[in-house]
Coordinates of N, CA, C and O in Angstrom, one line a residue:
M109 N 0.8 -1.2 0.0 CA 0.0 0.0 0.0 C 0.9 1.2 0.0 O 1.9 1.3 0.7
T110 N 0.5 2.2 -0.8 CA 1.3 3.4 -1.0 C 1.0 4.4 0.2 O -0.2 4.5 0.6
N111 N 2.0 5.0 0.7 CA 1.8 6.0 1.8 C 1.2 7.2 1.2 O 1.8 7.9 0.4
V112 N 0.0 7.5 1.6 CA -0.8 8.7 1.1 C 0.0 10.0 1.3 O -0.1 10.9 0.4
Q113 N 0.8 10.1 2.3 CA 1.5 11.3 2.6 C 2.6 11.7 1.6 O 3.1 12.8 1.6
H114 N 2.9 10.8 0.7 CA 3.9 11.0 -0.4 C 3.3 11.3 -1.7 O 4.0 11.5 -2.7
R115 N 2.0 11.2 -1.8 CA 1.3 11.5 -3.1 C 1.2 13.0 -3.3 O 0.9 13.7 -2.4
P116 N 1.3 13.4 -4.6 CA 1.3 14.8 -4.9 C 0.0 15.5 -4.5 O 0.1 16.7 -4.0
A117 N -1.2 14.9 -4.6 CA -2.4 15.6 -4.2 C -2.4 15.9 -2.7 O -2.7 17.0 -2.3
Y118 N -2.0 14.9 -1.9 CA -1.9 15.1 -0.5 C -0.8 16.2 -0.1 O -1.1 17.1 0.7
L119 N 0.3 16.1 -0.8 CA 1.4 17.1 -0.5 C 0.9 18.5 -0.8 O 1.2 19.4 -0.1
L120 N 0.3 18.7 -2.0 CA -0.2 20.0 -2.3 C -1.2 20.5 -1.3 O -1.2 21.7 -0.9
H121 N -2.2 19.7 -0.9 CA -3.1 20.1 0.1 C -2.4 20.5 1.4 O -2.8 21.5 2.0
A122 N -1.5 19.7 1.8 CA -0.7 20.0 3.0 C 0.0 21.3 2.9 O 0.0 22.1 3.9
L123 N 0.6 21.6 1.8 CA 1.4 22.8 1.6 C 0.4 24.0 1.6 O 0.7 25.0 2.3
V124 N -0.7 23.9 0.9 CA -1.7 25.0 0.8 C -2.2 25.3 2.2 O -2.3 26.5 2.7
A125 N -2.5 24.3 3.0 CA -3.1 24.5 4.3 C -2.0 25.2 5.2 O -2.4 26.1 6.0
R126 N -0.8 24.8 5.1 CA 0.3 25.4 5.9 C 0.5 26.9 5.5 O 0.8 27.8 6.3
L127 N 0.5 27.1 4.1 CA 0.6 28.5 3.6 C -0.5 29.3 4.1 O -0.3 30.5 4.5
D128 N -1.7 28.8 4.1 CA -2.9 29.6 4.6 C -2.7 30.0 6.1 O -3.0 31.1 6.5
V129 N -2.2 29.0 6.9 CA -2.0 29.3 8.3 C -0.9 30.4 8.5 O -1.1 31.3 9.2
A130 N 0.2 30.3 7.7 CA 1.3 31.2 7.8 C 0.8 32.6 7.3 O 1.1 33.6 8.0
A131 N 0.0 32.6 6.2 CA -0.5 33.9 5.8 C -1.4 34.6 6.8 O -1.3 35.8 7.0
D132 N -2.2 33.8 7.4 CA -3.1 34.3 8.5 C -2.3 34.9 9.6 O -2.6 36.0 10.1
E133 N -1.3 34.2 10.1 CA -0.5 34.7 11.2 C 0.2 36.0 10.8 O 0.3 36.9 11.6
M134 N 0.8 36.0 9.6 CA 1.5 37.2 9.1 C 0.6 38.4 9.0 O 0.9 39.5 9.4
L135 N -0.6 38.2 8.4 CA -1.5 39.3 8.2 C -2.1 39.8 9.6 O -2.3 41.0 9.8
R136 N -2.4 38.9 10.5 CA -2.9 39.3 11.8 C -1.8 40.1 12.6 O -2.1 41.1 13.2
R137 N -0.6 39.6 12.5 CA 0.5 40.3 13.2 C 0.8 41.6 12.6 O 1.0 42.6 13.3
G138 N 0.9 41.7 11.3 CA 1.4 42.9 10.6 C 0.3 43.9 10.3 O 0.5 45.1 10.2
H139 N -1.0 43.4 10.1 CA -2.0 44.3 9.7 C -3.4 44.1 10.4 O -4.4 44.8 10.1
D140 N -3.4 43.3 11.4 CA -4.6 43.1 12.3 C -5.8 42.7 11.4 O -6.9 43.2 11.7
V141 N -5.6 41.8 10.4 CA -6.7 41.3 9.6 C -6.4 39.8 9.3 O -5.3 39.4 9.2
S142 N -7.5 39.1 9.3 CA -7.4 37.6 9.0 C -7.1 37.4 7.5 O -7.4 38.3 6.7
Y143 N -6.6 36.3 7.2 CA -6.4 35.9 5.8 C -7.7 35.8 5.1 O -7.8 36.2 3.9
A144 N -8.7 35.3 5.7 CA -10.0 35.2 5.1 C -10.6 36.6 4.7 O -11.1 36.7 3.6
K145 N -10.4 37.5 5.6 CA -10.9 38.9 5.3 C -10.0 39.5 4.2 O -10.5 40.3 3.4
F146 N -8.7 39.2 4.3 CA -7.8 39.8 3.2 C -8.2 39.3 1.9 O -8.2 40.0 0.9
L147 N -8.6 38.0 1.8 CA -9.0 37.4 0.5 C -10.3 38.1 0.0 O -10.5 38.3 -1.2
V148 N -11.2 38.5 0.9 CA -12.4 39.3 0.5 C -11.9 40.6 -0.1 O -12.5 41.0 -1.2
L149 N -11.0 41.3 0.5 CA -10.5 42.6 0.0 C -9.9 42.4 -1.4 O -10.1 43.2 -2.3
L150 N -9.1 41.3 -1.5 CA -8.5 41.0 -2.8 C -9.5 40.8 -3.9 O -9.4 41.3 -5.0
A151 N -10.6 40.1 -3.5 CA -11.7 39.9 -4.5 C -12.4 41.2 -4.9 O -12.7 41.4 -6.1
V152 N -12.6 42.1 -3.9 CA -13.2 43.4 -4.2 C -12.3 44.1 -5.2 O -12.8 44.7 -6.2
E153 N -11.0 44.1 -4.9 CA -10.1 44.8 -5.8 C -10.1 44.2 -7.3 O -10.2 45.0 -8.2
R154 N -10.2 42.9 -7.3 CA -10.2 42.3 -8.7 C -11.5 42.5 -9.4 O -11.5 42.7 -10.6
L155 N -12.6 42.5 -8.7 CA -13.9 42.6 -9.3 C -14.3 44.1 -9.5 O -15.3 44.3 -10.3
G156 N -13.7 45.0 -8.9 CA -14.0 46.4 -9.1 C -15.0 46.9 -8.1 O -14.6 47.2 -7.0
T157 N -16.3 47.0 -8.4 CA -17.3 47.4 -7.5 C -18.4 46.3 -7.5 O -19.5 46.6 -8.0
P158 N -18.1 45.2 -6.9 CA -19.1 44.1 -6.9 C -20.2 44.4 -5.9 O -20.1 45.2 -5.0
T159 N -21.4 43.7 -6.2 CA -22.4 43.8 -5.1 C -22.0 42.7 -4.1 O -21.2 41.9 -4.3
Q160 N -22.7 42.8 -2.9 CA -22.4 41.9 -1.9 C -22.7 40.5 -2.3 O -22.0 39.5 -2.0
R161 N -23.8 40.3 -3.1 CA -24.2 39.0 -3.5 C -23.1 38.4 -4.5 O -22.8 37.3 -4.5
E162 N -22.6 39.3 -5.4 CA -21.6 38.8 -6.4 C -20.3 38.4 -5.6 O -19.7 37.4 -5.9
L163 N -20.0 39.2 -4.5 CA -18.8 38.8 -3.7 C -19.0 37.5 -3.0 O -18.1 36.7 -2.9
A164 N -20.2 37.3 -2.5 CA -20.5 36.0 -1.8 C -20.4 34.9 -2.7 O -19.8 33.8 -2.4
A165 N -20.9 35.0 -4.0 CA -20.8 33.9 -5.0 C -19.3 33.7 -5.3 O -18.8 32.6 -5.4
E166 N -18.5 34.8 -5.5 CA -17.1 34.7 -5.8 C -16.3 33.9 -4.7 O -15.5 33.1 -5.0
Q167 N -16.7 34.2 -3.5 CA -16.0 33.6 -2.4 C -16.6 32.3 -1.9 O -16.1 31.7 -1.0
Q168 N -17.7 31.9 -2.6 CA -18.4 30.7 -2.3 C -18.8 30.6 -0.8 O -18.5 29.6 -0.1
V169 N -19.4 31.6 -0.4 CA -20.0 31.7 1.0 C -21.5 32.1 0.9 O -21.9 32.7 -0.1
S170 N -22.2 31.9 1.9 CA -23.6 32.4 1.9 C -23.7 33.9 2.0 O -22.8 34.6 2.5
D171 N -24.9 34.4 1.6 CA -25.1 35.8 1.6 C -25.0 36.3 3.1 O -24.4 37.4 3.3
P172 N -25.6 35.6 4.1 CA -25.5 36.1 5.5 C -24.1 36.1 6.0 O -23.7 37.0 6.7
A173 N -23.3 35.1 5.6 CA -21.9 35.1 6.0 C -21.1 36.3 5.4 O -20.3 36.9 6.1
M174 N -21.4 36.6 4.1 CA -20.7 37.7 3.5 C -21.2 39.0 4.1 O -20.4 39.9 4.3
S175 N -22.4 39.1 4.5 CA -23.0 40.3 5.1 C -22.2 40.6 6.4 O -21.9 41.8 6.6
R176 N -21.9 39.6 7.2 CA -21.2 39.8 8.4 C -19.8 40.2 8.1 O -19.2 41.1 8.8
T177 N -19.1 39.6 7.1 CA -17.8 40.0 6.8 C -17.7 41.4 6.3 O -16.8 42.2 6.6
V178 N -18.6 41.8 5.4 CA -18.7 43.1 4.8 C -18.9 44.1 5.9 O -18.2 45.2 6.0
A179 N -19.8 43.8 6.8 CA -20.0 44.8 8.0 C -18.8 45.0 8.8 O -18.4 46.1 9.2
A180 N -18.0 43.9 9.1 CA -16.8 44.0 9.8 C -15.7 44.8 9.1 O -15.1 45.7 9.7
L181 N -15.6 44.5 7.8 CA -14.6 45.3 7.0 C -15.0 46.7 6.9 O -14.1 47.6 6.9
A182 N -16.2 47.0 6.7 CA -16.7 48.4 6.7 C -16.5 49.1 8.0 O -16.0 50.3 8.0
A183 N -16.7 48.4 9.1 CA -16.5 49.0 10.4 C -15.0 49.3 10.7 O -14.7 50.3 11.4
D184 N -14.2 48.5 10.1 CA -12.7 48.7 10.2 C -12.2 49.8 9.2 O -11.0 50.0 9.2
G185 N -13.1 50.3 8.4 CA -12.7 51.4 7.5 C -12.0 50.9 6.2 O -11.3 51.6 5.6
L186 N -12.2 49.6 5.9 CA -11.5 49.0 4.8 C -12.4 48.9 3.5 O -11.9 48.8 2.4
L187 N -13.7 48.8 3.7 CA -14.6 48.7 2.6 C -15.6 49.9 2.6 O -16.1 50.3 3.7
D188 N -16.0 50.4 1.5 CA -17.0 51.4 1.3 C -18.2 50.6 0.8 O -18.2 49.8 -0.2
V189 N -19.4 50.8 1.5 CA -20.6 50.1 1.1 C -21.7 51.1 0.7 O -22.0 52.0 1.5
R190 N -22.2 51.0 -0.5 CA -23.2 51.9 -1.0 C -24.4 51.2 -1.5 O -24.3 50.1 -2.1
T191 N -25.6 51.7 -1.1 CA -26.8 51.1 -1.6 C -26.9 51.4 -3.1 O -26.7 52.6 -3.5
V192 N -27.3 50.4 -3.9 CA -27.5 50.6 -5.4 C -28.9 51.2 -5.6 O -29.9 50.5 -5.2
P193 N -29.0 52.4 -6.1 CA -30.3 53.0 -6.3 C -31.2 52.2 -7.2 O -30.8 51.6 -8.2
G194 N -32.5 52.0 -6.7 CA -33.5 51.4 -7.5 C -33.4 49.8 -7.5 O -34.1 49.2 -8.2
N195 N -32.5 49.3 -6.6 CA -32.4 47.8 -6.6 C -32.6 47.3 -5.2 O -31.9 46.3 -4.8
G196 N -33.5 47.8 -4.5 CA -33.9 47.3 -3.2 C -32.7 47.3 -2.2 O -32.2 48.4 -2.0
H197 N -32.3 46.2 -1.7 CA -31.2 46.1 -0.7 C -29.9 45.8 -1.3 O -29.0 45.5 -0.5
R198 N -29.7 45.9 -2.6 CA -28.4 45.6 -3.2 C -27.4 46.6 -2.8 O -27.7 47.8 -2.8
R199 N -26.2 46.2 -2.5 CA -25.2 47.1 -2.0 C -23.9 46.9 -2.9 O -23.5 45.8 -3.1
A200 N -23.4 48.0 -3.4 CA -22.1 48.0 -4.1 C -21.0 48.2 -3.2 O -21.0 49.0 -2.2
L201 N -19.9 47.5 -3.4 CA -18.7 47.5 -2.5 C -17.5 48.0 -3.2 O -17.3 47.8 -4.4
G202 N -16.7 48.7 -2.5 CA -15.4 49.2 -3.0 C -14.4 49.4 -1.9 O -14.8 49.5 -0.7
L203 N -13.2 49.4 -2.2 CA -12.1 49.5 -1.2 C -12.0 51.0 -0.9 O -12.1 51.9 -1.7
T204 N -11.8 51.3 0.4 CA -11.5 52.6 0.8 C -10.0 52.8 0.6 O -9.3 51.8 0.3
P205 N -9.5 54.0 0.7 CA -8.0 54.2 0.6 C -7.2 53.3 1.6 O -6.2 52.8 1.2
R206 N -7.8 53.2 2.8 CA -7.1 52.3 3.8 C -7.2 50.9 3.3 O -6.2 50.1 3.5
G207 N -8.3 50.5 2.7 CA -8.4 49.1 2.2 C -7.4 48.8 1.1 O -6.8 47.8 1.0
R208 N -7.3 49.8 0.2 CA -6.3 49.7 -0.9 C -4.9 49.5 -0.4 O -4.1 48.7 -0.9
R209 N -4.6 50.4 0.6 CA -3.3 50.3 1.2 C -3.0 48.9 1.8 O -1.9 48.3 1.6
L210 N -4.0 48.4 2.5 CA -3.9 47.1 3.1 C -3.7 46.0 2.1 O -2.8 45.1 2.2
V211 N -4.4 46.1 1.0 CA -4.3 45.1 -0.1 C -2.9 45.1 -0.7 O -2.2 44.1 -0.9
E212 N -2.4 46.3 -0.9 CA -1.0 46.5 -1.5 C 0.0 46.0 -0.5 O 0.9 45.2 -0.8
E213 N 0.0 46.5 0.8 CA 1.0 46.1 1.7 C 0.9 44.6 2.1 O 2.0 44.0 2.2
G214 N -0.3 44.1 2.3 CA -0.5 42.7 2.6 C 0.0 41.8 1.5 O 0.6 40.8 1.7
S215 N -0.3 42.2 0.2 CA 0.2 41.4 -0.9 C 1.7 41.4 -1.0 O 2.3 40.4 -1.3
D216 N 2.3 42.6 -0.8 CA 3.8 42.6 -0.8 C 4.4 41.7 0.3 O 5.4 41.0 0.1
L217 N 3.8 41.8 1.5 CA 4.2 41.0 2.6 C 4.2 39.5 2.3 O 5.2 38.8 2.5
L218 N 3.0 39.0 1.8 CA 2.9 37.6 1.5 C 3.8 37.2 0.3 O 4.3 36.1 0.4
E219 N 3.9 38.0 -0.7 CA 4.7 37.7 -1.8 C 6.2 37.6 -1.4 O 6.9 36.7 -1.8
S220 N 6.6 38.5 -0.6 CA 8.0 38.5 -0.1 C 8.3 37.2 0.7 O 9.3 36.5 0.6
A221 N 7.3 36.9 1.6 CA 7.5 35.7 2.4 C 7.5 34.4 1.6 O 8.3 33.5 1.8
F222 N 6.6 34.4 0.6 CA 6.6 33.2 -0.3 C 7.9 33.1 -1.1 O 8.4 32.0 -1.2
A223 N 8.3 34.2 -1.6 CA 9.6 34.1 -2.4 C 10.7 33.7 -1.5 O 11.6 32.9 -1.9
G224 N 10.7 34.1 -0.2 CA 11.8 33.7 0.7 C 11.7 32.2 1.0 O 12.7 31.5 1.0
L225 N 10.5 31.7 1.1 CA 10.3 30.3 1.4 C 10.7 29.5 0.2 O 11.4 28.5 0.3
A226 N 10.4 29.9 -1.0 CA 10.8 29.2 -2.3 C 12.3 29.2 -2.4 O 12.9 28.2 -2.8
E227 N 12.9 30.3 -2.0 CA 14.4 30.4 -2.1 C 15.0 29.4 -1.1 O 15.9 28.7 -1.5
I228 N 14.5 29.3 0.1 CA 15.0 28.4 1.1 C 14.8 27.0 0.6 O 15.7 26.1 0.8
A229 N 13.7 26.7 -0.1 CA 13.4 25.4 -0.6 C 14.2 25.0 -1.8 O 14.2 23.9 -2.3
G230 N 14.9 26.1 -2.4 CA 15.7 25.8 -3.6 C 14.8 25.8 -4.9 O 15.2 25.2 -5.9
V231 N 13.6 26.4 -4.8 CA 12.7 26.4 -6.0 C 12.4 27.8 -6.3 O 11.7 28.5 -5.6
P232 N 13.0 28.3 -7.4 CA 12.7 29.7 -7.8 C 11.2 29.9 -8.0 O 10.5 29.1 -8.6
A233 N 10.7 31.0 -7.4 CA 9.3 31.3 -7.4 C 8.8 31.4 -8.9 O 7.7 30.9 -9.1
D234 N 9.5 31.9 -9.8 CA 9.0 32.0 -11.2 C 8.9 30.6 -11.8 O 8.1 30.4 -12.6
V235 N 9.8 29.7 -11.5 CA 9.8 28.4 -12.0 C 8.6 27.7 -11.4 O 7.8 26.9 -12.1
L236 N 8.3 27.9 -10.2 CA 7.1 27.3 -9.5 C 5.8 27.8 -10.1 O 4.8 27.1 -10.2
S237 N 5.8 29.1 -10.4 CA 4.6 29.8 -10.9 C 4.0 29.1 -12.2 O 2.8 29.0 -12.3
R238 N 4.9 28.7 -13.1 CA 4.4 28.2 -14.4 C 3.5 26.9 -14.2 O 2.4 26.9 -14.7
P239 N 3.9 25.9 -13.5 CA 3.0 24.7 -13.4 C 1.8 25.0 -12.5 O 0.7 24.5 -12.8
V240 N 1.9 25.9 -11.5 CA 0.8 26.2 -10.7 C -0.3 27.0 -11.6 O -1.5 26.7 -11.5
Q241 N 0.2 27.9 -12.4 CA -0.8 28.6 -13.3 C -1.4 27.7 -14.3 O -2.6 27.8 -14.5
A242 N -0.6 26.7 -14.8 CA -1.2 25.7 -15.7 C -2.3 24.9 -15.0 O -3.3 24.6 -15.6
M243 N -2.1 24.5 -13.8 CA -3.0 23.7 -13.0 C -4.3 24.5 -12.8 O -5.4 24.0 -12.8
I244 N -4.1 25.8 -12.4 CA -5.3 26.6 -12.2 C -6.1 26.8 -13.5 O -7.3 26.7 -13.5
R245 N -5.4 27.0 -14.6 CA -6.1 27.1 -15.9 C -6.9 25.8 -16.2 O -8.0 25.8 -16.6
A246 N -6.2 24.7 -15.9 CA -6.9 23.4 -16.2 C -8.1 23.2 -15.3 O -9.2 22.7 -15.8
L247 N -8.0 23.6 -14.0 CA -9.2 23.5 -13.2 C -10.3 24.5 -13.7 O -11.5 24.1 -13.6
D248 N -10.0 25.6 -14.1 CA -11.0 26.6 -14.6 C -11.6 26.0 -15.9 O -12.9 26.1 -16.0
E249 N -10.8 25.3 -16.7 CA -11.4 24.7 -17.9 C -12.4 23.6 -17.5 O -13.4 23.4 -18.1
L250 N -11.9 22.8 -16.6 CA -12.8 21.7 -16.1 C -14.1 22.2 -15.5 O -15.2 21.6 -15.7
A251 N -14.0 23.2 -14.7 CA -15.2 23.8 -14.1 C -16.1 24.4 -15.2 O -17.3 24.3 -15.1
G252 N -15.5 25.0 -16.2 CA -16.3 25.6 -17.3 C -17.0 24.5 -18.1 O -18.2 24.6 -18.5
A253 N -16.4 23.3 -18.2 CA -16.9 22.2 -19.0 C -18.1 21.6 -18.2 O -19.0 21.1 -18.8
S254 N -18.0 21.6 -16.9 CA -19.0 21.0 -16.1 C -20.2 21.9 -15.8 O -21.2 21.4 -15.2
A255 N -20.0 23.2 -16.1 CA -21.1 24.1 -15.7 C -22.2 24.1 -16.7 O -22.2 23.6 -17.8

């Protein structure tokens, strides 16, 4: 019987889980924000001015869960929340200047830490990026084919 812990799928999951924990610790220590909330801010930056519902779908969480996250980020001065005129309770989201700064600084922090880890491991980050991007594209294609 093959030891599961040496299989690539297990190893990748283990790596990602450990990277998520490390990212959470770095962001909490350096910017007082969780990695989960940081990912929401990154999604808002990428999407432009999404509605709360669009953001919930993007992050694959329920509308009530996203509502709580949005409220917390707005209370922290990181998200601007505006009611969309004529659309009931729909709310458009955007980064505040403080939110933009956090996304930039947090991204730099995580990228620098990852590059340092890759260097210690003897794997240049740019070399690692190519197969990872190829796998992400393949997953996107598979998801598109099953939709």
